[in-house]
Short mmCIF file of C-alpha atoms in Angstrom, two decimals:
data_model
loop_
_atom_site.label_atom_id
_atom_site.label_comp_id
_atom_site.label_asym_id
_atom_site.label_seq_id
_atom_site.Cartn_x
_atom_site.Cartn_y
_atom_site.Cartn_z
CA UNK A 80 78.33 -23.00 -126.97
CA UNK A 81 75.17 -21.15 -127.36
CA UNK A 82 74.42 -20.10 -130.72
CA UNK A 83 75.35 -23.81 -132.25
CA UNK A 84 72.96 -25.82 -130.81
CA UNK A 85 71.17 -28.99 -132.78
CA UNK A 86 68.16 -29.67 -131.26
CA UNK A 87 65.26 -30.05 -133.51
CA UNK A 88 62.58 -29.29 -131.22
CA UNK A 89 59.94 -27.17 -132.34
CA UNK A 90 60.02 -23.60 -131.23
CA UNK A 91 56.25 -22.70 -131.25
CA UNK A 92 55.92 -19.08 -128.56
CA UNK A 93 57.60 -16.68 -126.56
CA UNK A 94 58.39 -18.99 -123.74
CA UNK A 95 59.98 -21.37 -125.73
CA UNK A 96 62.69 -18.14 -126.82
CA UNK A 97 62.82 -17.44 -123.36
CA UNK A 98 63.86 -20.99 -122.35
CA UNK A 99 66.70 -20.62 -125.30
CA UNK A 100 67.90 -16.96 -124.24
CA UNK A 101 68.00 -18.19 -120.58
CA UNK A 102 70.68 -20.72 -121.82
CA UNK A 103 72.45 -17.72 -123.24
CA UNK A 104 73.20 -16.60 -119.52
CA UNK A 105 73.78 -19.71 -118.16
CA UNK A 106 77.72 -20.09 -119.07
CA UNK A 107 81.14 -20.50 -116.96
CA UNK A 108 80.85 -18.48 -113.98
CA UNK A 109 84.73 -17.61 -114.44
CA UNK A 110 86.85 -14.60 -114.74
CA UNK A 111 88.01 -15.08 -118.27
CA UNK A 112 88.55 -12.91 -121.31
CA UNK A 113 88.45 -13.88 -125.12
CA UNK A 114 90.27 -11.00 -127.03
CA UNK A 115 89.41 -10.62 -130.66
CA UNK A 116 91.02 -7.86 -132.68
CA UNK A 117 90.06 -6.55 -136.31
CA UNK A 118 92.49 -4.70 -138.68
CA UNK A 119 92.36 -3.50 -141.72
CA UNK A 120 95.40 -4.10 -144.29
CA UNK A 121 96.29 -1.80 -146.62
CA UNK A 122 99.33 -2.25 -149.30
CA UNK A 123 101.98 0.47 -148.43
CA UNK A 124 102.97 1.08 -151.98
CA UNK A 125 99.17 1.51 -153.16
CA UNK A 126 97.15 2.05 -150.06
CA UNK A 127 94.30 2.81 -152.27
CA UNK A 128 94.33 -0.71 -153.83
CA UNK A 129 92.25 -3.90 -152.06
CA UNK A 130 94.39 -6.60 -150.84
CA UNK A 131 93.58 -9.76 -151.61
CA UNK A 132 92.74 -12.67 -148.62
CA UNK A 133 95.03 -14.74 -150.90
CA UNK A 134 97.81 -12.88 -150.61
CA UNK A 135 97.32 -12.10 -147.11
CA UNK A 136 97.04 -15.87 -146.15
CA UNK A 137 100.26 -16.75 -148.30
CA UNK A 138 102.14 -14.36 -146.18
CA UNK A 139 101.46 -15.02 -142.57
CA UNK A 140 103.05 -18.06 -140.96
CA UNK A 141 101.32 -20.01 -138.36
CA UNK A 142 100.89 -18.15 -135.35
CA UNK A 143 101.79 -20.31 -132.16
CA UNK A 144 100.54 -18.62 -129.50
CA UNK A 145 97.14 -20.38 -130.31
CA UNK A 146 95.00 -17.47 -132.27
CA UNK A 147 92.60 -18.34 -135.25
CA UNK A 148 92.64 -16.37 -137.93
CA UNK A 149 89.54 -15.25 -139.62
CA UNK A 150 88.45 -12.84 -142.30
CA UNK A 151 85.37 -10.66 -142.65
CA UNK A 152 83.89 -10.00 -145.78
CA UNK A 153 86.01 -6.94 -147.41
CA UNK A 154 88.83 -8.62 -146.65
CA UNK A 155 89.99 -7.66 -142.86
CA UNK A 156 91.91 -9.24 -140.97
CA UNK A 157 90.89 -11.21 -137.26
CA UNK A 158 92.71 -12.63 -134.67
CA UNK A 159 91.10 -14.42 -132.14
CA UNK A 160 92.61 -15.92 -129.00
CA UNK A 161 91.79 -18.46 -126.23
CA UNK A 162 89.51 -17.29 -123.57
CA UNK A 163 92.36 -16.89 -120.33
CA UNK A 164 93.08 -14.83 -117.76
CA UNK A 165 92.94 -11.02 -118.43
CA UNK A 166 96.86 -10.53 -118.58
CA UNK A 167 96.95 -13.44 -120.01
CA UNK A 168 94.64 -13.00 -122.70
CA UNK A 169 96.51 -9.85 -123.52
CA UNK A 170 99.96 -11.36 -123.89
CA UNK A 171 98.47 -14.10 -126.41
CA UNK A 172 97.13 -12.23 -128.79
CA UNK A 173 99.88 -9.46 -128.33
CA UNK A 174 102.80 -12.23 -129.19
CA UNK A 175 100.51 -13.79 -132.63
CA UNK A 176 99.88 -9.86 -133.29
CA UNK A 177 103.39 -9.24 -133.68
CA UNK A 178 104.49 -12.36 -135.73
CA UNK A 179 101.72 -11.42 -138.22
CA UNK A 180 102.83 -7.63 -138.53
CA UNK A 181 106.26 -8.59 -139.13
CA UNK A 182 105.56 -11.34 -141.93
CA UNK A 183 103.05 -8.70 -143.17
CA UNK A 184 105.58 -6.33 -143.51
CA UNK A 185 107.94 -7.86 -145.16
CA UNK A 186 105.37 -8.87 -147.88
CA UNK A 187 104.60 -4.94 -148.16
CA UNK A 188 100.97 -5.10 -146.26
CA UNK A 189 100.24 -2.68 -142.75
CA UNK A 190 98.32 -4.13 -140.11
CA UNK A 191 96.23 -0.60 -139.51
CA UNK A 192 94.11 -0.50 -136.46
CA UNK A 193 91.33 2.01 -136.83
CA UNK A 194 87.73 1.66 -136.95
CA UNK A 195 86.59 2.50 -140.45
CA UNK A 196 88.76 2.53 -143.88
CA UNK A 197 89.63 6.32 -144.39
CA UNK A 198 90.26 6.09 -148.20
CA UNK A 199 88.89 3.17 -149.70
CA UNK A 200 85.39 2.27 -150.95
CA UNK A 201 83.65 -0.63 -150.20
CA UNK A 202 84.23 -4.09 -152.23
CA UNK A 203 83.14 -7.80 -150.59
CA UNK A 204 85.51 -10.65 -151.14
CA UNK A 205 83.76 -13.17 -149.30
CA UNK A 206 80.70 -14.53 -151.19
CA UNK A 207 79.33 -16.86 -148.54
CA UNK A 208 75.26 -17.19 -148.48
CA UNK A 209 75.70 -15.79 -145.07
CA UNK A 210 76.97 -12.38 -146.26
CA UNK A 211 74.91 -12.37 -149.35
CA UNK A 212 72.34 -12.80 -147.41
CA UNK A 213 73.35 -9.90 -145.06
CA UNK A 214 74.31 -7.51 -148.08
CA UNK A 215 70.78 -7.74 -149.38
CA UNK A 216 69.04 -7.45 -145.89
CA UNK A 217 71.28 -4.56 -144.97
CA UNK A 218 71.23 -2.50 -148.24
CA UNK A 219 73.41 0.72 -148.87
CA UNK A 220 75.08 2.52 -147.98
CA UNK A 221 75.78 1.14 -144.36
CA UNK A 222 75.58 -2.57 -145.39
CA UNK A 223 78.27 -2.53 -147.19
CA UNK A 224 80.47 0.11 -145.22
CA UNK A 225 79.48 -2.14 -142.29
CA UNK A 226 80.90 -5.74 -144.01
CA UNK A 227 83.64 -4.13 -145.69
CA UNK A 228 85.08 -1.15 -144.41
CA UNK A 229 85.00 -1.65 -140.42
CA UNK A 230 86.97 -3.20 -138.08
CA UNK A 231 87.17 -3.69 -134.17
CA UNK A 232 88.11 -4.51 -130.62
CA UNK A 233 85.55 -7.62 -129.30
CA UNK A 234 85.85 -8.10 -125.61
CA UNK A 235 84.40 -11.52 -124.44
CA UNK A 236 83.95 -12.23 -120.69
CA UNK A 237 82.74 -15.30 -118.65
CA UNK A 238 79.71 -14.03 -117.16
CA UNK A 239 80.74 -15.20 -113.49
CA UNK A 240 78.21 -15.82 -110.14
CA UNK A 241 76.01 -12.85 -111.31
CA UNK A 242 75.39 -13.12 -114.99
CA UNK A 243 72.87 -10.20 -114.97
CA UNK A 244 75.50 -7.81 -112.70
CA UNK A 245 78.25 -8.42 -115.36
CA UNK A 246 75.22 -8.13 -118.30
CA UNK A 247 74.16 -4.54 -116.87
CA UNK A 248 77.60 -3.51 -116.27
CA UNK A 249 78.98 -4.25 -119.66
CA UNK A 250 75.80 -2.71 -121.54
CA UNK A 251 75.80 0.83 -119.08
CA UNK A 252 79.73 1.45 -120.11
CA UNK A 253 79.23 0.72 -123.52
CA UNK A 254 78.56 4.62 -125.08
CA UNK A 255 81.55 5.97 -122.40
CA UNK A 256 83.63 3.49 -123.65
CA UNK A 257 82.92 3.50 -127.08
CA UNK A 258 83.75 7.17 -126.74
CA UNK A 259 86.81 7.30 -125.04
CA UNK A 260 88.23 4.48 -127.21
CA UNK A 261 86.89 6.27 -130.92
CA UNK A 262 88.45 5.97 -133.54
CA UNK A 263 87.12 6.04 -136.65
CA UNK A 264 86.34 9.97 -137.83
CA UNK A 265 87.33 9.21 -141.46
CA UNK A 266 85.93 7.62 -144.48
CA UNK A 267 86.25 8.44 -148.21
CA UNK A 268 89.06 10.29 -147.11
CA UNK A 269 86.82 12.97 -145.89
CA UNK A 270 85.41 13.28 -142.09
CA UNK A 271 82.46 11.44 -141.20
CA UNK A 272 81.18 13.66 -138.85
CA UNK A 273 81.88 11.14 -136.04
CA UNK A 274 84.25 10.32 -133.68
CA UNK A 275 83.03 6.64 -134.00
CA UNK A 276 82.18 6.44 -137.22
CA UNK A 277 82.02 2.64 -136.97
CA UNK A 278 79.31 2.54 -134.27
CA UNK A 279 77.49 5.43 -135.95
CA UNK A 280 77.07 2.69 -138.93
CA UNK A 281 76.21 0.45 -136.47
CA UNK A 282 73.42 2.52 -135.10
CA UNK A 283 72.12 3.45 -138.55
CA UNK A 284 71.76 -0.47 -139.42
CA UNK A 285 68.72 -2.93 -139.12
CA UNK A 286 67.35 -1.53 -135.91
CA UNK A 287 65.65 -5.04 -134.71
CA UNK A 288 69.01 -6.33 -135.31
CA UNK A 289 71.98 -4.27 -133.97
CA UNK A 290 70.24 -1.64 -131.81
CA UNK A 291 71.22 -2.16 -127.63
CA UNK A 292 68.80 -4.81 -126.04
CA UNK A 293 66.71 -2.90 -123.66
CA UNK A 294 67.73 -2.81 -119.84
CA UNK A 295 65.69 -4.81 -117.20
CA UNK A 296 65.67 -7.13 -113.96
CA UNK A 297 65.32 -9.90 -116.29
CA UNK A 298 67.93 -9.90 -118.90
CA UNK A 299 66.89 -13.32 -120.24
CA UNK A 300 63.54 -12.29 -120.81
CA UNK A 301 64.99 -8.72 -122.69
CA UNK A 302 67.21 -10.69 -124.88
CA UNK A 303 63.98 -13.28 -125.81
CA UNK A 304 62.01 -10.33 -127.35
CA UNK A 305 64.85 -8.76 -129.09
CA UNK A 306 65.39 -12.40 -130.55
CA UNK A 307 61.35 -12.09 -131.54
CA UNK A 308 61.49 -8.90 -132.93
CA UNK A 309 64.77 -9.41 -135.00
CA UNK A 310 64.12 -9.79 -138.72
CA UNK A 311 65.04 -13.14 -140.17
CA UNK A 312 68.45 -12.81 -142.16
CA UNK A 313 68.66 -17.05 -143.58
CA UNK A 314 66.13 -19.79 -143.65
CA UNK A 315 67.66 -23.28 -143.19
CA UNK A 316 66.14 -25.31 -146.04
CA UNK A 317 67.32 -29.33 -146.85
CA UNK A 318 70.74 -28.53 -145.89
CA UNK A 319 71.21 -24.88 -147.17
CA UNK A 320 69.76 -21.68 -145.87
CA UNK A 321 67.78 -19.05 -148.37
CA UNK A 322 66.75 -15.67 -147.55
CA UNK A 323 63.36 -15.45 -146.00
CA UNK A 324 59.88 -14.18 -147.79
CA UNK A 325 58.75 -11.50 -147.11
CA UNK A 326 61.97 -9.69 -146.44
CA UNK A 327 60.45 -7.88 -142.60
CA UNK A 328 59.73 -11.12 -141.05
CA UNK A 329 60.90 -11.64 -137.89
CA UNK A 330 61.05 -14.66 -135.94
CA UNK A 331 57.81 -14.23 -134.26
CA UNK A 332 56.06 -14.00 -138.16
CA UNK A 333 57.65 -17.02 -138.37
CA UNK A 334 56.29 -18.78 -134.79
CA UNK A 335 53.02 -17.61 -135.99
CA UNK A 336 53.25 -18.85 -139.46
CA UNK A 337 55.20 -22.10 -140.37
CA UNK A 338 54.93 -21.38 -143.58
CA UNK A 339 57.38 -18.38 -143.85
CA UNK A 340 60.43 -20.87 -143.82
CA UNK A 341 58.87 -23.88 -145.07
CA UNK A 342 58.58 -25.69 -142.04
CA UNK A 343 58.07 -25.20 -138.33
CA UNK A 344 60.99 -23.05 -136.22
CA UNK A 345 63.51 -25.30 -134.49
CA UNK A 346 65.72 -24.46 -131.66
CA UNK A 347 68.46 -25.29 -134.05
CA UNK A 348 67.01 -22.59 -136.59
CA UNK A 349 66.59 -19.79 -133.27
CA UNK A 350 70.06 -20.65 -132.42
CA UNK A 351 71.28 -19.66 -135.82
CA UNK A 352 68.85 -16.59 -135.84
CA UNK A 353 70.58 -15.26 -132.68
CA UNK A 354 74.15 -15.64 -134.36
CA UNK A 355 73.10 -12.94 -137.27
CA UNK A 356 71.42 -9.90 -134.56
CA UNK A 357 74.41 -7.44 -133.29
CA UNK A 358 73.76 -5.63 -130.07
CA UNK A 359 76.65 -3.73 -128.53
CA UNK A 360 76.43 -6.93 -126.58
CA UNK A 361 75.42 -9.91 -127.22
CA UNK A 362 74.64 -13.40 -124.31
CA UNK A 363 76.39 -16.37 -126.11
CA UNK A 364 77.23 -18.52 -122.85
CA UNK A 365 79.72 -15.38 -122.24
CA UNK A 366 78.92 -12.13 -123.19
CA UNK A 367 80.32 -10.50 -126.20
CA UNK A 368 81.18 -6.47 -126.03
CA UNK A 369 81.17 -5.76 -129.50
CA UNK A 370 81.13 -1.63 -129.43
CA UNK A 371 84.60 -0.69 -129.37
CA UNK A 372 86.66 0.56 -132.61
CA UNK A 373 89.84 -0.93 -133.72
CA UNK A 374 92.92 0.26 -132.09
CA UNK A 375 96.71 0.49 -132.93
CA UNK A 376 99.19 -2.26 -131.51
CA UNK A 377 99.95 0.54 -129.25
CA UNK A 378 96.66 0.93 -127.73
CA UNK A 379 94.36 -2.20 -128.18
CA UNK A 380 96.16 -3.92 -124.98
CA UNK A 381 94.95 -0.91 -122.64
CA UNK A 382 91.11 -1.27 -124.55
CA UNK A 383 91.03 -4.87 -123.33
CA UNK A 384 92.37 -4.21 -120.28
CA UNK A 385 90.15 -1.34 -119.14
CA UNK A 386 87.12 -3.12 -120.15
CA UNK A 387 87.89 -6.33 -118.66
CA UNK A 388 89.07 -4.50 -115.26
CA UNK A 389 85.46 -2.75 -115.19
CA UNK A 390 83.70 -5.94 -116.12
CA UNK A 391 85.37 -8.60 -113.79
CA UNK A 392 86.62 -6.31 -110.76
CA UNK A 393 83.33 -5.04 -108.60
CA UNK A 394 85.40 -2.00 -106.71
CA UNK A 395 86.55 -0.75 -110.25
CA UNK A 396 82.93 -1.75 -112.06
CA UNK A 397 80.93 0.49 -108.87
CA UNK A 398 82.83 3.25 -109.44
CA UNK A 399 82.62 3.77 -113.04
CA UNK A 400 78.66 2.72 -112.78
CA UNK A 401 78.53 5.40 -110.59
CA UNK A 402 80.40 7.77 -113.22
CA UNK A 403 78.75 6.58 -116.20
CA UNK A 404 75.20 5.22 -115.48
CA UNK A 405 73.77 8.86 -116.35
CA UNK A 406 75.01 8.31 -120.02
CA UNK A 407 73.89 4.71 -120.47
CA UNK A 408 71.52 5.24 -122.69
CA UNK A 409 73.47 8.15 -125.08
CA UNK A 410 75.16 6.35 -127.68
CA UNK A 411 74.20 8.04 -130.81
CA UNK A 412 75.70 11.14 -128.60
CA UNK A 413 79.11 9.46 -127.40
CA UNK A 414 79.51 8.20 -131.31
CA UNK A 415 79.08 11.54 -132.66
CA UNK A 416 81.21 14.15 -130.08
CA UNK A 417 83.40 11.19 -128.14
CA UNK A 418 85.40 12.87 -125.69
CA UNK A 419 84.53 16.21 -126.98
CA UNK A 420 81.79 16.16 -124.45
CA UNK A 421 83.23 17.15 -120.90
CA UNK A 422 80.69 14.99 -119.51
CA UNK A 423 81.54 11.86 -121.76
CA UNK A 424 85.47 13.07 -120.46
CA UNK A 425 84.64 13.02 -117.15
CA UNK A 426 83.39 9.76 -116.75
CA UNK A 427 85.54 8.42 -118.84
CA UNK A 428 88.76 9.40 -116.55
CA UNK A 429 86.51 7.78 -113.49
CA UNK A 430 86.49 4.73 -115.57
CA UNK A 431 90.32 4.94 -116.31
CA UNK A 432 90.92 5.85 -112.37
CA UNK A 433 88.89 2.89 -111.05
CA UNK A 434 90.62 0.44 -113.58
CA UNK A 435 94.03 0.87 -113.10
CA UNK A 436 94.15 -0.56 -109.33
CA UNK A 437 91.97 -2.96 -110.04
CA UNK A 438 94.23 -4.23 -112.70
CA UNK A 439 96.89 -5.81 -110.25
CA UNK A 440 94.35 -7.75 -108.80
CA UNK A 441 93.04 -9.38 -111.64
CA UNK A 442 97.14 -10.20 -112.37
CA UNK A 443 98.18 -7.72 -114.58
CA UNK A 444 101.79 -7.34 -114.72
CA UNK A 445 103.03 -3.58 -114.60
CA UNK A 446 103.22 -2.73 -118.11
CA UNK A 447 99.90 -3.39 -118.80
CA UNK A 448 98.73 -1.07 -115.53
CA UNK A 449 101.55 1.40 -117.38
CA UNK A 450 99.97 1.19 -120.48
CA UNK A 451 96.48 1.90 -118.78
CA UNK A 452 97.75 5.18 -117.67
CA UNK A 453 99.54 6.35 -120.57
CA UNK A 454 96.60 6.16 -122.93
CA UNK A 455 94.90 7.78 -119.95
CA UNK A 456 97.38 10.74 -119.95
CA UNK A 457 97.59 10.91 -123.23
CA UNK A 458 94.11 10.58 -124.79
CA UNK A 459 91.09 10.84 -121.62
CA UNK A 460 92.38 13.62 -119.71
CA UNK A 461 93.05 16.12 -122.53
CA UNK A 462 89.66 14.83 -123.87
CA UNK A 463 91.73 13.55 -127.23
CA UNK A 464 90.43 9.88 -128.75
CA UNK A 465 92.66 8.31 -131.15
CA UNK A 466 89.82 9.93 -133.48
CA UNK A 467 90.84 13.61 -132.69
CA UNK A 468 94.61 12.55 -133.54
CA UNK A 469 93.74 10.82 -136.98
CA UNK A 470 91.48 14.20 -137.82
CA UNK A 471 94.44 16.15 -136.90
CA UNK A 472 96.95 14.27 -139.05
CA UNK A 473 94.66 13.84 -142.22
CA UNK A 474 93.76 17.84 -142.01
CA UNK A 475 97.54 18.77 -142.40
CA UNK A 476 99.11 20.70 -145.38
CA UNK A 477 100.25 17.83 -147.84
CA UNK A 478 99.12 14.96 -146.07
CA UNK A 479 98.94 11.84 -148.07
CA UNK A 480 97.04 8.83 -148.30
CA UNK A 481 98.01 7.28 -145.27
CA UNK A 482 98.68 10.71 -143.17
CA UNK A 483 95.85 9.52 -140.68
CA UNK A 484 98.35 7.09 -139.68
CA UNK A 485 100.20 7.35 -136.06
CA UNK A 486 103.34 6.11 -135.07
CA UNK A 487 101.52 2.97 -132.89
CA UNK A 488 100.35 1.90 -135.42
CA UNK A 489 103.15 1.77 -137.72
CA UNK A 490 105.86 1.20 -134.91
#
């Protein structure tokens, strides 16, 4: 796997990235999909209170469907499953998903699936050096709103005959998609000013670290610059890692000058370096599509499904291409306005309409085509993101803390 490797060598120039980041498009030439999922968990008798990782861990069984479970640093919850099939994929996670929402709920705890925490502030559980590290590196505010307060859909695909088709593809739906799957309008219990509020603190973060790698012919030799450019976030150091000095350096300060981290760059320290930079997607032997906001149990299957369809099938991808390619490079617009944008809508329903055939091919039974089209109907053609809803149901006369809440997510 790319992004563990243990090779000493010494990592002295440019070409020497470039050798590493081709590696990074060099995995299974397959048609599988890795679904990770994000959720937040909130306490239904105090929703305002943080929930512990301890008590969430003494309350979930073990899942047997095969998905690890993970937690990020304020405390949300991750399952990840087994790279497989599309449908496949889906119906993994989907059965693990459920046995954790039911032993959650009987402990008192909501699985929620939305983007950003509407009502709580910020507070880091997990103390590891990597997210110290990352806390100081990021600063405030949209450090810690980033590490504690977001959650999301991750999308991981083999990246098949054509690595750079599948690369371009995934990287020119990203702000159409990110748009018509918002949801995330709400933090401090007040409107962001966002549709995606989660990818707007994305976008406002370390630039050299989570802005989109640039488009070219050569994705290999794209991805070795941004790896150049990035700041350094940990040093390895006799067995432990330390924030670097000065606190800009990027990996090319540090091919320059040895000194920075002590000794000489390895490929084992490069690897590391590219596990801690965040594009909206990111070459790992796979590539990871890492724009999309957390969903309800209602709607994550039809996220996964759409984006995989438009990823692996090349009908369905050339037709939303087609549709979205003019917007490619407008996320900071498809964050703020999502579907609000009749152009954003309108590609986003070509994108729907291409991926629902393909879906049979790819071995998707008919409730997950079904499920395709409902959020279709229900969300892209009225030009109405989950976000719209959640605005709607936290503006209402009375609503209380948890009004932002739909039925999918709490059915």
């Amino acid at each position: 796997m790319i992004g563990t490797e243990n090779s000493d060598a010494r990592v002295r120039d440019l070409a020497d990235v470039e050798e590493f980041a081709r590696r990074c498009f060099q995995g299974s030439p397959g048609d599988q999909v890795g679904v990770e999922l994000e959720f937040l968990v909130f306490d239904r008798a105090d929703p305002a209170r943080q929930v512990g990782v301890s008590r969430i861990i003494d309350a979930l069984p073990p899942l047997t469907r095969g998905s690890a479970l993970t937690f990020e640093p304020g405390g949300q919850l991750e399952l990840s499953g087994s790279p497989a099939p599309l449908a496949r994929a889906v119906r993994q996670v989907a059965a693990d998903l459920d046995t954790a929402r039911r032993a959650l709920g009987d402990d008192g705890l909501l699985l929620a699936g939305i983007g950003l925490d509407p009502i709580r502030p910020p507070e880091r559980q997990l103390r590891a050096p990597r997210y110290e590290a990352m806390a100081e590196l990021l600063g405030v505010p949209y450090g810690p709103l980033m590490m504690c307060l977001s959650a999301s859909i991750q999308v991981n695909v083999d990246l098949g005959p054509k690595p750079a088709v599948r690369w371009e593809r995934a990287c020119a739906l990203g702000p159409v998609l990110n748009a018509a799957f918002a949801n995330s309008p709400l933090t401090g219990s007040r409107p962001c000013g966002w549709m995606s509020g989660r990818q707007a603190v994305w976008l406002h973060l370390d630039p050299t670290r989570t802005r989109p790698v640039v488009w070219e012919d050569d994705p290999a030799a794209a991805w070795a610059r941004y790896l150049m450019d990035a700041r350094l976030m940990l040093l390895r150091e006799k067995g432990t890692r330390r924030p670097p000095s000065p606190s800009r350096a990027t990996f090319a300060d540090w091919t320059r000058s040895p000194h920075l981290g002590g000794h000489p760059p390895t490929v084992r320290d490069l690897a590391y370096h590219a596990t801690t930079v965040f594009p909206p997607v990111r070459p790992r032997g796979w590539l990871e599509v890492r724009y999309l906001d957390a969903l309800p149990p209602r709607w994550w299957p039809a996220c996964v499904a759409v984006t995989g369809a438009l990823l692996l099938d090349d009908r369905a991808a050339d037709a939303a291409l087609a549709a979205a390619a003019p917007l490619a490079d407008r996320w900071w617009h498809a964050a703020r306005v999502g579907l609000g944008d009749p152009r954003v809508r309108r590609a986003a329903e070509e994108c729907f309409r291409a991926a629902a055939p393909a879906l049979p091919r790819l071995g998707a039974e008919p409730w997950l085509v079904a499920d395709v089209e409902s959020y279709a109907e229900r969300h892209v053609v009225p030009g109405r993101s989950p976000a719209a809803e959640a605005l709607r149901r936290a503006r209402e006369p009375g609503a209380g803390p948890l009004a932002w809440l739909s039925e999918e997510v709490v059915a």
